[in-house]
Coordinates of C-alpha atoms in Angstrom, one line a residue:
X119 CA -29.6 20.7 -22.1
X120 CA -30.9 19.5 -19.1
X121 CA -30.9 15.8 -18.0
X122 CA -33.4 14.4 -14.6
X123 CA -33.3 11.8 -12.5
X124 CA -33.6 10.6 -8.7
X125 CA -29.9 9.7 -8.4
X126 CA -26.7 11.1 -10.0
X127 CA -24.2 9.2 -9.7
X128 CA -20.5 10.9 -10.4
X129 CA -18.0 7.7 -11.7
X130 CA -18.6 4.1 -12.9
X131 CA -15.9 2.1 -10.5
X132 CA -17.1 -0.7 -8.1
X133 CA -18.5 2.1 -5.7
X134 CA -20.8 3.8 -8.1
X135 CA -21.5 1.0 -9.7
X136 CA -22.6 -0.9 -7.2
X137 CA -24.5 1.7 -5.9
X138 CA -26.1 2.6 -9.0
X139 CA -27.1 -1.3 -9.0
X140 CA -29.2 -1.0 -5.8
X141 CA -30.7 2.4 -6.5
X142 CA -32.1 1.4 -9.8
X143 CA -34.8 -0.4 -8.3
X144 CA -36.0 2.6 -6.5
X145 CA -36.1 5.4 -9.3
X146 CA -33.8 6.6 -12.2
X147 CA -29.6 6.5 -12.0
X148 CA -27.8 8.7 -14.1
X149 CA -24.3 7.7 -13.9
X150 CA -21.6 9.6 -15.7
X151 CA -18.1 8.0 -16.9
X152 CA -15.3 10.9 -17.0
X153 CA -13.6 8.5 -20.6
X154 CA -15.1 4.9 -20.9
X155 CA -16.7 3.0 -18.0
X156 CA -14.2 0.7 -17.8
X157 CA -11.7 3.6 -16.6
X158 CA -11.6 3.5 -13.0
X159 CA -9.5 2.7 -10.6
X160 CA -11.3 -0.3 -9.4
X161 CA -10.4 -1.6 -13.5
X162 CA -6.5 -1.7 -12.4
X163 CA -6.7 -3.0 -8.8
X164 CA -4.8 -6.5 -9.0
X165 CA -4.4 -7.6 -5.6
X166 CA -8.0 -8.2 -4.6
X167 CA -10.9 -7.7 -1.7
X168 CA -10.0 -8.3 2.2
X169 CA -13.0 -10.0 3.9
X170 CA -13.1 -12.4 6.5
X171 CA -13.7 -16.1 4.8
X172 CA -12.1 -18.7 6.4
X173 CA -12.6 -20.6 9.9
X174 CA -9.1 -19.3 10.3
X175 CA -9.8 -16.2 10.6
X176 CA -11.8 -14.2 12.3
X177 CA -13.7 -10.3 12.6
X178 CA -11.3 -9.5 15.4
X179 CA -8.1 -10.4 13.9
X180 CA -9.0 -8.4 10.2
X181 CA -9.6 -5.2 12.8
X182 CA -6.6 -5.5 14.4
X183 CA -5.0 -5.8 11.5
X184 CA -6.9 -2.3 9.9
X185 CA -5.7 -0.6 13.6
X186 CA -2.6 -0.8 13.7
X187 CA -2.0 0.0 9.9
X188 CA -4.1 3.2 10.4
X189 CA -1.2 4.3 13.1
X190 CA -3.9 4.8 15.8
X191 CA -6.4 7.3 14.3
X192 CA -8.6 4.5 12.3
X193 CA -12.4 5.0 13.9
X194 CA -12.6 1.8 15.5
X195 CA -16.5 1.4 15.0
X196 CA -16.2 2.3 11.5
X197 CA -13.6 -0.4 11.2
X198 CA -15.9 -3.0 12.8
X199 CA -18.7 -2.2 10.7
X200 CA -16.9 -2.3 7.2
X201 CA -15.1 -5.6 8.5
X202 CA -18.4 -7.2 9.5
X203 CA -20.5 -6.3 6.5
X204 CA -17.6 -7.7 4.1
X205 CA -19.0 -10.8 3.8
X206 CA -22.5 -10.0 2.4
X207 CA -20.8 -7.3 0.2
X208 CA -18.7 -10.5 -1.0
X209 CA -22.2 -12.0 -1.5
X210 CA -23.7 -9.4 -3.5
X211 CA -20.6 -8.7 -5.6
X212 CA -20.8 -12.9 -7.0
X213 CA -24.6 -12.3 -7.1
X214 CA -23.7 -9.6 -9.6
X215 CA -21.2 -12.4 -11.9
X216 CA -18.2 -11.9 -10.3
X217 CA -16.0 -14.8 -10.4
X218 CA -13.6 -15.2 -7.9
X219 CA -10.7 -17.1 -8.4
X220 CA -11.4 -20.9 -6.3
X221 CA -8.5 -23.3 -4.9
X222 CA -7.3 -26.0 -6.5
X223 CA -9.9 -28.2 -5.0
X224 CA -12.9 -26.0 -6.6
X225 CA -14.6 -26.1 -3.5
X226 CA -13.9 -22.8 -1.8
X227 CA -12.3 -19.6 -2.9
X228 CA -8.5 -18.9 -3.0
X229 CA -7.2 -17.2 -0.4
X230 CA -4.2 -14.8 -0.5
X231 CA -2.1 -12.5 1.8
X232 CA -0.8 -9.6 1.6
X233 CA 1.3 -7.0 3.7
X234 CA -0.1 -6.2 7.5
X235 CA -2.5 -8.7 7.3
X236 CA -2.5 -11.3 9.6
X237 CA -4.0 -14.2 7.6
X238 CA -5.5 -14.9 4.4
X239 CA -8.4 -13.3 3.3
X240 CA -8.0 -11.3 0.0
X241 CA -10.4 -12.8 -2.8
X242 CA -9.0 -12.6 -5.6
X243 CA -9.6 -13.0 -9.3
X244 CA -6.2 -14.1 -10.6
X245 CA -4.1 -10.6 -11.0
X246 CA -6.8 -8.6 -12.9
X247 CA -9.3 -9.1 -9.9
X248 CA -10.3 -5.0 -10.1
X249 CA -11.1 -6.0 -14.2
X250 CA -13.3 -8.9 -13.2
X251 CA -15.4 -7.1 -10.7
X252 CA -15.7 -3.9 -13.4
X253 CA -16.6 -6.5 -15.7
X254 CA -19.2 -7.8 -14.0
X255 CA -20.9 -4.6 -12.8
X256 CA -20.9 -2.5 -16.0
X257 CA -23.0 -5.9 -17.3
X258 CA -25.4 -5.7 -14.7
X259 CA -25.5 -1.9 -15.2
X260 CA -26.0 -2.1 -19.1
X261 CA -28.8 -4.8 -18.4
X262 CA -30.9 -2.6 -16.1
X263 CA -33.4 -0.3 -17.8
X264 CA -33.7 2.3 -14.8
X265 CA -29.7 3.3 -15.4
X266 CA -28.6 5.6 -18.0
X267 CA -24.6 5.9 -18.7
X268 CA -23.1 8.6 -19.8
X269 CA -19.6 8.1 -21.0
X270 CA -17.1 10.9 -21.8
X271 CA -18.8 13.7 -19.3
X272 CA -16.9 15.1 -16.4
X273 CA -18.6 17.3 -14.0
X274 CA -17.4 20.4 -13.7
X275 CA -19.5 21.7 -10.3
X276 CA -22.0 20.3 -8.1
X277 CA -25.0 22.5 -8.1
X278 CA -26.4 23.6 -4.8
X279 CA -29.0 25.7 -3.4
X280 CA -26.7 28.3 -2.0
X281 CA -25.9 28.8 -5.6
X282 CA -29.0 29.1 -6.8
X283 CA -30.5 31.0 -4.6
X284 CA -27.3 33.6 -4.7
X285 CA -27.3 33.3 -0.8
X286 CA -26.1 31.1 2.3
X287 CA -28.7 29.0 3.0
X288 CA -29.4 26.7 6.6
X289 CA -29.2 23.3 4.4
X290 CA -27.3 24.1 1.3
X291 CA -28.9 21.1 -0.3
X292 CA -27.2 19.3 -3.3
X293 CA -29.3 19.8 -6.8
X294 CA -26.8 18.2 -8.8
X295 CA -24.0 18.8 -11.9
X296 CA -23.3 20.8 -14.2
X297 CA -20.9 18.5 -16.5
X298 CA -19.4 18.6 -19.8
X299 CA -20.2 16.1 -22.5
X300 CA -16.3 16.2 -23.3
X301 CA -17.1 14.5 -27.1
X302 CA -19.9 17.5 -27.6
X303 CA -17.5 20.1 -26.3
X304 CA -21.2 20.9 -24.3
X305 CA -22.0 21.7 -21.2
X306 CA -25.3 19.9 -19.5
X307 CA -27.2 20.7 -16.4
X308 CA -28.0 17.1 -14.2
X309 CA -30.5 17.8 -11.9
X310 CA -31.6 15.1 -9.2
X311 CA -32.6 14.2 -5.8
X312 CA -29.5 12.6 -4.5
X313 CA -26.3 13.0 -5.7
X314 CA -23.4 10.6 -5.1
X315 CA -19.9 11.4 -5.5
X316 CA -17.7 8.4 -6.5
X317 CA -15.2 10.0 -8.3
X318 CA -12.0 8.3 -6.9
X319 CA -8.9 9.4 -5.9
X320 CA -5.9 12.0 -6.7
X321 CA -3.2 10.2 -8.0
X322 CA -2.6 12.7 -10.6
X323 CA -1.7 15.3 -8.7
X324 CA 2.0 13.3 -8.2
X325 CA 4.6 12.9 -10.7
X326 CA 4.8 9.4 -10.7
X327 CA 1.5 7.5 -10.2
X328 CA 0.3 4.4 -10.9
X329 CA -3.5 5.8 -10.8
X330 CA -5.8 5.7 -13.9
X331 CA -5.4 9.3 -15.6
X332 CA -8.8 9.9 -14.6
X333 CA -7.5 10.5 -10.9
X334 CA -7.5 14.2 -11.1
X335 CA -9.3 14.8 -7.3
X336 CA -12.5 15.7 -9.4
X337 CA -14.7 14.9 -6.6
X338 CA -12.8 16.3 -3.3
X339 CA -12.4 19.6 -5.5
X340 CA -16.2 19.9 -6.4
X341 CA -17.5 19.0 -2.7
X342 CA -14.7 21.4 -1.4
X343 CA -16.2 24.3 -3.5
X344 CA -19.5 23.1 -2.5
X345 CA -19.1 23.3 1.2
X346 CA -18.4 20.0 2.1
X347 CA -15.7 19.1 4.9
X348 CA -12.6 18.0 3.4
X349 CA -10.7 15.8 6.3
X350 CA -7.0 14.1 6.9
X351 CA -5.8 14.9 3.0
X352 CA -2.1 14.9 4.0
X353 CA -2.0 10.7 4.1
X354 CA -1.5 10.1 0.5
X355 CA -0.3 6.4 0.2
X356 CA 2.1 5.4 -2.1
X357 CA 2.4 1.8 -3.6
X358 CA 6.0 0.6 -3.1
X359 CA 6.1 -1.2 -6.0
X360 CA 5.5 0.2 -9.0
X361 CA 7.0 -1.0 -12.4
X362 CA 10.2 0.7 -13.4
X363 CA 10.7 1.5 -17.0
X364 CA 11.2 4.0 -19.4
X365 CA 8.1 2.7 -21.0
X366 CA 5.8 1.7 -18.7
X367 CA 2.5 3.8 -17.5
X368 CA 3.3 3.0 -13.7
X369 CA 2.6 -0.5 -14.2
X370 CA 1.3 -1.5 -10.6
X371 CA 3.0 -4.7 -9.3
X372 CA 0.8 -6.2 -6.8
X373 CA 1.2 -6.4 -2.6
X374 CA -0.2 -10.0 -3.3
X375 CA 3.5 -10.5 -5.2
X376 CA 4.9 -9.7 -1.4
X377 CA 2.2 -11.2 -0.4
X378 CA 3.3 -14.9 -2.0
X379 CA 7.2 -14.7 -1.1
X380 CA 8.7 -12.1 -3.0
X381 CA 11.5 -10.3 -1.4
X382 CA 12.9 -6.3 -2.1
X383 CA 16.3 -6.3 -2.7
X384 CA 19.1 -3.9 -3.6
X385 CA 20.9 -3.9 -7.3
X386 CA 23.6 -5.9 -5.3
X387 CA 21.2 -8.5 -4.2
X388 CA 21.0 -7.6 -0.8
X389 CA 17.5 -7.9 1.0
X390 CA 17.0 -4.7 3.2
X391 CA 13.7 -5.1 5.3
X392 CA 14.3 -7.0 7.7
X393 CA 16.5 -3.7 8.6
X394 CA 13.4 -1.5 8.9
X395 CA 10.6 -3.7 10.3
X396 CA 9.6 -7.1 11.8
X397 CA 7.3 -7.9 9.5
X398 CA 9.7 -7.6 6.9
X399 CA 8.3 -7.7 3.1
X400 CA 4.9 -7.7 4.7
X401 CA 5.3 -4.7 6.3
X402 CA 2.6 -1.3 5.8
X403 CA 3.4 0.2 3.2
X404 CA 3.9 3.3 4.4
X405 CA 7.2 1.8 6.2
X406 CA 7.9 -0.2 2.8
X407 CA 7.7 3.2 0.2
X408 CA 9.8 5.2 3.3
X409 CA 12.2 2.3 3.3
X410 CA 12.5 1.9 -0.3
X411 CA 12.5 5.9 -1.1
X412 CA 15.8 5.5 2.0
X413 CA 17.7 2.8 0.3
X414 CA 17.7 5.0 -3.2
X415 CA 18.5 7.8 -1.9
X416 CA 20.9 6.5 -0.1
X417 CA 22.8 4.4 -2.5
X418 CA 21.9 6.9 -5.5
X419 CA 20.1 4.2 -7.0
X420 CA 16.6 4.8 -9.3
X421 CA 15.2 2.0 -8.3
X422 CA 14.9 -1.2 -6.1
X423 CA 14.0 -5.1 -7.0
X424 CA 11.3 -7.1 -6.2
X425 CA 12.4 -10.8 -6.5
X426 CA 10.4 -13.8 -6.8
X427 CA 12.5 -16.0 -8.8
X428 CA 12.3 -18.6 -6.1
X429 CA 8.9 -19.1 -6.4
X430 CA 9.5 -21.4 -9.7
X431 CA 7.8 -20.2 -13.0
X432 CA 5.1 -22.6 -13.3
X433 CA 4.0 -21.1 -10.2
X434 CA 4.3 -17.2 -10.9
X435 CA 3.4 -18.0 -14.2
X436 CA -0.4 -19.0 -13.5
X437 CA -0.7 -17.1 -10.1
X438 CA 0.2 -13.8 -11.6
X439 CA -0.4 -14.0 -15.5
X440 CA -0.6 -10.6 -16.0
X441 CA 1.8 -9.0 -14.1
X442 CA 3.6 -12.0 -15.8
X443 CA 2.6 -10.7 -19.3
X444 CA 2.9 -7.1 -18.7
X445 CA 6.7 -7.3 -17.4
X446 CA 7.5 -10.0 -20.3
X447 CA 6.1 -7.0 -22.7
X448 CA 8.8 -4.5 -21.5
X449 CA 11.8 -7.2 -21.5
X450 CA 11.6 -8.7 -17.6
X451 CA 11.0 -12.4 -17.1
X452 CA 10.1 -12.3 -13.8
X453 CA 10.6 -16.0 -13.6
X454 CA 14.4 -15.3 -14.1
X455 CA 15.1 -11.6 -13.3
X456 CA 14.4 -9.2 -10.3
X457 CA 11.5 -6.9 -10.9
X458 CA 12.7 -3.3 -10.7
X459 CA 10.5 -0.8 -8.5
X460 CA 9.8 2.9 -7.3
X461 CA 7.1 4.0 -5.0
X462 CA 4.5 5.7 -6.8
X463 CA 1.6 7.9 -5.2
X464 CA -1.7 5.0 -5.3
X465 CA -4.1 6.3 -2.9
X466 CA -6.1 9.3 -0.8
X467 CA -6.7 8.1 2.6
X468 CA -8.3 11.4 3.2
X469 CA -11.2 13.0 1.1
X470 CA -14.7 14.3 1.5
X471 CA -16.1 13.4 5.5
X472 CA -19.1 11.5 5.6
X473 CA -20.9 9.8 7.9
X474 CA -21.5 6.0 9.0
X475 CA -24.4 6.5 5.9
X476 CA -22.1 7.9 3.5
X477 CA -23.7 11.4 3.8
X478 CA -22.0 14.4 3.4
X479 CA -22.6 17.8 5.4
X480 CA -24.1 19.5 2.3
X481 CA -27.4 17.3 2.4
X482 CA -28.6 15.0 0.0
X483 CA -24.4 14.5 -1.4
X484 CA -22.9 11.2 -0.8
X485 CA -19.4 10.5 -1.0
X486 CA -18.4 6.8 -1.3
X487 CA -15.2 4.8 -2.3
X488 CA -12.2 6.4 -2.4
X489 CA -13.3 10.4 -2.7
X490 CA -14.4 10.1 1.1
X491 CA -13.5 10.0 4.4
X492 CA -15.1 7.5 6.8
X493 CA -12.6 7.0 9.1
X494 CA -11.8 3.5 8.1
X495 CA -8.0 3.8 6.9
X496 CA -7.0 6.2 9.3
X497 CA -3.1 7.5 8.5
X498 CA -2.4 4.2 6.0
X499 CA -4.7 1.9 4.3
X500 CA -4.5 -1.3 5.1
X501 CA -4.0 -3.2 1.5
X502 CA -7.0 -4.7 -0.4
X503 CA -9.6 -2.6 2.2
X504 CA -10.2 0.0 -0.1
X505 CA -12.7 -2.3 -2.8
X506 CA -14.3 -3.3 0.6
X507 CA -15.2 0.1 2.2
X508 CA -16.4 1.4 -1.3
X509 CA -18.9 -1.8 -1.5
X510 CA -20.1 -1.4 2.1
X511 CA -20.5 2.0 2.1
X512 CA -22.5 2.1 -1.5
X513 CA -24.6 -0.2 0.6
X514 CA -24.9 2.2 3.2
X515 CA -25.8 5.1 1.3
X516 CA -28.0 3.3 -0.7
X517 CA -30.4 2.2 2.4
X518 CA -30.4 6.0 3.5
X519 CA -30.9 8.0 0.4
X520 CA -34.0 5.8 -0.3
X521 CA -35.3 6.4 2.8
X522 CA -34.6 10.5 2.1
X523 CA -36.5 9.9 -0.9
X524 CA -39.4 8.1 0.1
X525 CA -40.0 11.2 2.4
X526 CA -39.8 13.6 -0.1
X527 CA -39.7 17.0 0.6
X528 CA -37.7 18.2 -2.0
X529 CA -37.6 22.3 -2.8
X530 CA -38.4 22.6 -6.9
X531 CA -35.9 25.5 -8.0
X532 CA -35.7 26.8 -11.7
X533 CA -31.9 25.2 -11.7
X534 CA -30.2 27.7 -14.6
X535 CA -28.4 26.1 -17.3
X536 CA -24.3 26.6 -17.2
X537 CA -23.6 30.4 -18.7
X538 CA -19.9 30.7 -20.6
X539 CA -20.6 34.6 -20.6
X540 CA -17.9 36.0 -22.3
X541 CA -15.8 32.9 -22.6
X542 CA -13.9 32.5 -25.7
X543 CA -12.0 29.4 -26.7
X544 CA -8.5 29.6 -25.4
X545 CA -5.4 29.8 -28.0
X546 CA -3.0 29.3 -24.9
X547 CA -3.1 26.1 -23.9
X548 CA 0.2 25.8 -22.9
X549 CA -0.7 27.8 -19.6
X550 CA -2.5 24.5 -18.6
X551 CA 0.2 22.4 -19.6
X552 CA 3.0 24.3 -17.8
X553 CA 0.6 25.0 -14.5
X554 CA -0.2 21.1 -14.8
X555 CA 3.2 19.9 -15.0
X556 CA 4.2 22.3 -12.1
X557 CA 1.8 21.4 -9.8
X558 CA 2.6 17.3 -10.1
X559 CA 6.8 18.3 -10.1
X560 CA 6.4 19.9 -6.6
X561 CA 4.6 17.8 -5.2
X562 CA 6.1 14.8 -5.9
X563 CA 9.4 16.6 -4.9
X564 CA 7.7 18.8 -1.6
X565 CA 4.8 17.3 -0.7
X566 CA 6.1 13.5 -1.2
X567 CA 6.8 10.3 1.0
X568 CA 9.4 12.7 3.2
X569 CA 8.6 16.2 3.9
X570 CA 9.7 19.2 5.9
X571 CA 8.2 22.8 6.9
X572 CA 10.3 24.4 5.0
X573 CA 9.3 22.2 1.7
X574 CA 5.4 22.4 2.4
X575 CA 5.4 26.2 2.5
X576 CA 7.6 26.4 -0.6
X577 CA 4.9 24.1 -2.4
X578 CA 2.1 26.5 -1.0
X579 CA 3.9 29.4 -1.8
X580 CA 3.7 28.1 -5.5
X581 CA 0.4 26.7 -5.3
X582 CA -1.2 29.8 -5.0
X583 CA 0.8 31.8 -6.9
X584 CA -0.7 28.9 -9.6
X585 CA -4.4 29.1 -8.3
X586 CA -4.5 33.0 -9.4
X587 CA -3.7 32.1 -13.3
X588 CA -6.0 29.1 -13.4
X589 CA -9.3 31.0 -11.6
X590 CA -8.1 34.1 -14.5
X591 CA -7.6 31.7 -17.0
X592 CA -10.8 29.2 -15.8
X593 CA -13.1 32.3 -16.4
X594 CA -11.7 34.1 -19.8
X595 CA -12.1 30.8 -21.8
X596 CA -14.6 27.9 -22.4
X597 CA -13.9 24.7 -20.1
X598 CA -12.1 21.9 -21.2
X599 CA -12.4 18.6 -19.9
X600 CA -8.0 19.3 -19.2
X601 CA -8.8 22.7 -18.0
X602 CA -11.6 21.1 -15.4
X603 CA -8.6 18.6 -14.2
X604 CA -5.9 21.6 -13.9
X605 CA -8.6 23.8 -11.7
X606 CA -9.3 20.6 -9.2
X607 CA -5.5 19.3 -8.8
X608 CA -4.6 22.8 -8.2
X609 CA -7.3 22.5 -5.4
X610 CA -6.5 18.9 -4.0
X611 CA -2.7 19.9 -4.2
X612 CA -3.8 22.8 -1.5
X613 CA -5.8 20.7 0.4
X614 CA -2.9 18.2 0.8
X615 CA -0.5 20.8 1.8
X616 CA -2.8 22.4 3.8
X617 CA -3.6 19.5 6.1
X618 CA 0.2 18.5 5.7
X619 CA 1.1 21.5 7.6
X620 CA -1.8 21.6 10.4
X621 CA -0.1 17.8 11.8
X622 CA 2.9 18.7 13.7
X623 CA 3.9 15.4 13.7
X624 CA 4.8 12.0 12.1
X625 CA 2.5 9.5 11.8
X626 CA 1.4 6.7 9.0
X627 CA 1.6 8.5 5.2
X628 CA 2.9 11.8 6.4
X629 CA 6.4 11.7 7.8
X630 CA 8.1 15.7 8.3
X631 CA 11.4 15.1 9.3
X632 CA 10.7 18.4 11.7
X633 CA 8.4 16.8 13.8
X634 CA 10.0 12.4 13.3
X635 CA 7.8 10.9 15.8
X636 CA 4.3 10.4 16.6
X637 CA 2.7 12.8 19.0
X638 CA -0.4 11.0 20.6
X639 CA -1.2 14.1 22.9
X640 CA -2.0 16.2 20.6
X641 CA -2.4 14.6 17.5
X642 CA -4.4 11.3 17.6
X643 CA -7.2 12.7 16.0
X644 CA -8.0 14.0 12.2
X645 CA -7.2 17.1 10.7
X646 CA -10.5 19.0 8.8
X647 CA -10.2 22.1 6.3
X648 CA -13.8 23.7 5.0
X649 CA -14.0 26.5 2.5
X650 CA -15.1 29.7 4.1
X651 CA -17.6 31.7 2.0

C-alpha cells in the first residue's frame, strides 16, 4: 500500500504537532503515531515551558541561564534565537487552546521556577502542563481536513534516493517511510516531499527511565542509516527525581517541586546539596543526579527524599495535584512524608544535527524536538527548554520547507514497496527479549551518570557482539513493531558509546572518572559520528 502527501510527519508530540498545524495550510500532512497520539513525551512533561514573560525578566538573563547549564558548548546564537522567539511560540501555543495555568489575581499567567534558572518564567498548566498542550494540539489536528493521522504505525526506514537508485548520490534526497501499520501486521510505503522527523528521544535504551515506552531512538536510528550526522549523543540527561517504588512506571516528580522549596534529603533527614553546589536544590541537574547517584552509593542506600512537607498541604495539594494523586495512589502523602527518588535517564541532548531551519544534511529531512541537535542544550538541558526549542524550531522548519516546496523541483522515482523476501515469522522471540534487556542493563550500569574507559569499551564490546544477532535476526524474519525498537536501541546504544568515548573529558551529562575535569582546549566543541557507506 502506498500512502502521498507533501509532508510526513514521524510522531504526534508538541513538535510534530505543531508543525503538522502550520504545514496543513500549505498541502497534505501525514502524521504517524508509533501507539495512540496522545503517547509522547510532550503528554508526560509536568513542569512546563521556559519563556521570558515578566518585566522581571529579561532575554539576556534566560540565555545566561541556558549557557552556563550547557557547560560551555551551548551555540550561543542558537540560544538567542530559541529564547527570543519563545514568546510568539507562547502565542501560537494559546492560539491553538492551550490554557495555561493564571495567578491568583486571573490577570496574568503563573509563573514558576525551576533549577538553573534565574527567575520565573516556566508557564505552566498545573502539573500535567505536557497533557494540556497535547490536548490542545491533537484537537486542532483532528479539526483540520488537510492532516491525516495514523495511529499504531512505526517507521521502520526513511526512504532515500541513494536507496532507490542502488547508488551514492550528490543529494541523497529524503522520499519518505516505509512503516508498519503495527495493528495490520503490514508494511506501507509513505512517500512525500518533506519529511520531518519528530520522533523524540531514547530513554529506553536505560534501565530505569521515566520516558514514554515509545522512546526507543526511532528517529536518530533511521537518520543515522540514512546518512544523516548524528552529533554530541554521549549527554544523556537524567531526571534526579524520579518516583521510587516497586510499582511505579518511573513516575517523574517535577524540577518545579524543587523549584517551589522542596529539599533532597538522606533517609536520616539530612539535606546534602548544599555540599555539592551553591545553588543548592536548584542546581543543573547534571550536578543534582551525580550528587544523588554519590550519596547512594555512598551510604548503600536505593534511594534519596525529596521533601516538601513544609510547604503545607493546602498548598502542595492544589499546586501539584497530580504528583499529589499519583504518590497518594502508591501509599506517599507527600503532605506528610518525604518523597523517595532515583535518577532516571529523561532526555538526549544529542541527536540528529540540523541547521538554524531544522534541516538535516540528507535534503528535504527535518529533524525537530527532541530527535535533533541544534545546539541549543549543549552538554545539559537547561529544565523546561526542551517544549520551547521543539515549538520554535517546528516554526522554523515549517517557514523553510514551504519555501522548498513552492520551488519544486522534485525528482518523480518509482519508490518500490517494502519486500520481506524470504522472511518468515519468527518463533524465537526471546532473542529480542534477551538482546533488549541486555542492551538497557549495560547501559544503565556502563554507559550511566559515571563512566570510565574501561566500562565504555566493555559496553561496545557487547554492543556489537549484539548488533550481529539482531541485523541476522532483522533479515530472516518479518518486522515487528518490538523487533523495529530492538534494531534502533541497539544503534542509539552505539552511538552513545561511541561519542562517549571520542570526549576525553568531563563535562555536563558525561562524567569519566579517567578524564574528571573539563578540558576547554581541546574539547569545547561537539563530537559528530556519520555512517560510512
Amino acid at each position: 500500500m502506498k500512502v502521498q502527501s507533501d509532508f510526513l510527519v514521524i510522531g504526534s508530540g508538541i513538535a510534530g504537532l505543531s508543525f503538522a498545524l502550520q504545514a496543513a495550510a500549505h498541502g497534505t500532512v501525514a502524521l504517524l503515531a508509533k501507539r495512540d497520539i496522545a503517547e509522547t513525551a510532550t503528554n508526560y512533561a509536568q513542569g512546563g515551558i521556559a519563556s521570558v514573560s515578566s518585566n522581571e525578566d529579561s532575554f539576556d538573563a534566560h540565555v545566561q541561564d541556558t549557557l552556563v547549564a550547557g557547560a560551555g558548548i551551548c551555540h550561543e546564537d542558537v540560544v538567542r534565537l530559541v529564547v527570543e522567539e519563545g514568546p510568539q511560540v507562547i502565542a501560537n501555543l494559546i492560539e491553538w487552546g492551550v490554557k495555561f495555568t493564571r495567578n491568583t489575581s486571573g490577570e496574568a499567567y503563573d509563573l514558576t521556577r525551576e533549577g538553573g534558572h534565574s527567575q520565573r518564567r516556566i508557564l505552566h498548566a498545573a502539573d500535567i502542563t505536557g497533557r494540556e498542550i497535547q490536548r490542545a494540539l491533537v484537537e486542532a489536528a483532528h479539526a483540520h481536513d488537510n492532516i491525516t493521522i495514523y495511529e499504531n504505525h512505526a517507521a521502520i526506514d526513511l526512504i532515500t534516493e541513494s536507496k532507490v537508485l542502488k547508488k551514492k548520490t550528490e543529494q541523497n534526497r529524503c522520499l519518505g517511510a516505509h512503516v508498519l501499520d503495527v495493528k495490520a501486521g503490514v508494511v506501507k510505503t509513505f512517500s512525500s516531499r518533506i519529511t520531518l522527523l519528530a520522533s523524540g528521544g531514547a530513554g529506553k535504551v536505560y534501565l530505569y527511565t521515566c520516558n514514554p515506552d515509545i522512546a526507543s531512538g526511532d528517529g536518530v536510528a533511521m537518520a543515522y542509516r540514512a546518512g544523516a550526522t548524528i552529533a554530541n549523543m554521549e549527554f544523556m540527561q537524567f531526571h534526579p527525581t524520579t518516583l521510587f517504588h516497586p510499582n511505579a512506571r518511573s513516575f517523574l516528580i517535577s524540577e518545579a517541586v524543587r523549584g517551589e522549596g522542596a529539599i533532597l534529603k538522606r533517609r536520616d533527614g539530612t539535606a546534602f546539596m548544599e555540599r555539592y553546589h551553591h545553588l543548592k536544590d536548584l542546581a543543573p541537574r547534571d550536578i543534582v543526579a551525580r550528587a544523588i547517584d554519590n550519596e547512594m552509593k555512598t551510604h548503600g542506600d536505593d534511594c534519596v527524599y525529596l521533601d516538601i512537607r513544609h510547604r503545607g498541604a493546602e498548598y502542595i495539594t492544589s499546586r501539584f495535584p497530580n504528583i499529589y494523586q499519583t504518590c497518594l495512589d502508591y501509599g506517599i502523602d507527600m503532605t506528610k512524608e518525604m518523597i523517595p527518588v532515583v535518577p532516571a535517564a529523561h532526555y538526549l541532548c544529542g541527536g540528529v544535527a540540523v541547521d538554524k531551519n531544522a534541516e538535516t544534511d540528507v535534503k528535504h529531512l527535518y529533524a525537530i524536538g527532541e530527535v535533533a541537535f541544534t545546539g541549543l542544550h549543549g552538554a545539559n538541558r537547561l529544565a523546561s527548554n526542551s517544549l520551547l526549542e521543539a515549538a520554535v524550531y517546528a516554526g522554523r522548519a515549517f517557514h523553510h520547507a514551504v519555501e522548498v516546496l513552492k520551488g519544486g523541483g522534485f525528482p518523480s522515482y518509482a519508490i518500490p514497496e517494502w519486500d520481506s523476501g524470504t522472511a518468515t515469522n519468527s518463533d524465537e522471540m526471546v532473542v529480542v527479549s534477551q538482546n533488549w534487556d541486555e542492551i538497557r542493563r549495560f547501559m544503565s550500569n556502563y554507559v550511566g551518570i559515571v563512566r570510565s574507559d574501561k566500562r565504555l569499551a566493555r559496553a561496545m564490546h557487547r554492543i556489537e557482539l549484539i548488533q550481529d544477532e539482531i541485523e541476522e535476526y532483522y533479515w530472516n524474519f518479518i518486522v515487528t513493531s518490538d523487533l523495529i525498537e530492538l534494531r534502533n536501541i541497539a544503534t542509539v546504544a552505539q552511538l552513545i558509546v561511541t561519542c562517549a568515548q571520542m570526549r576525553k573529558e568531563s563535562r555536563g551529562l558525561n562524567y569519566n572518572i579517567d578524564y574528571p575535569n573539563v578540558d576547554d582546549a581541546n574539547w569545547k566543541c561537539d563530537t559528530f559520528v556519520k555512517k560510512q557507506f
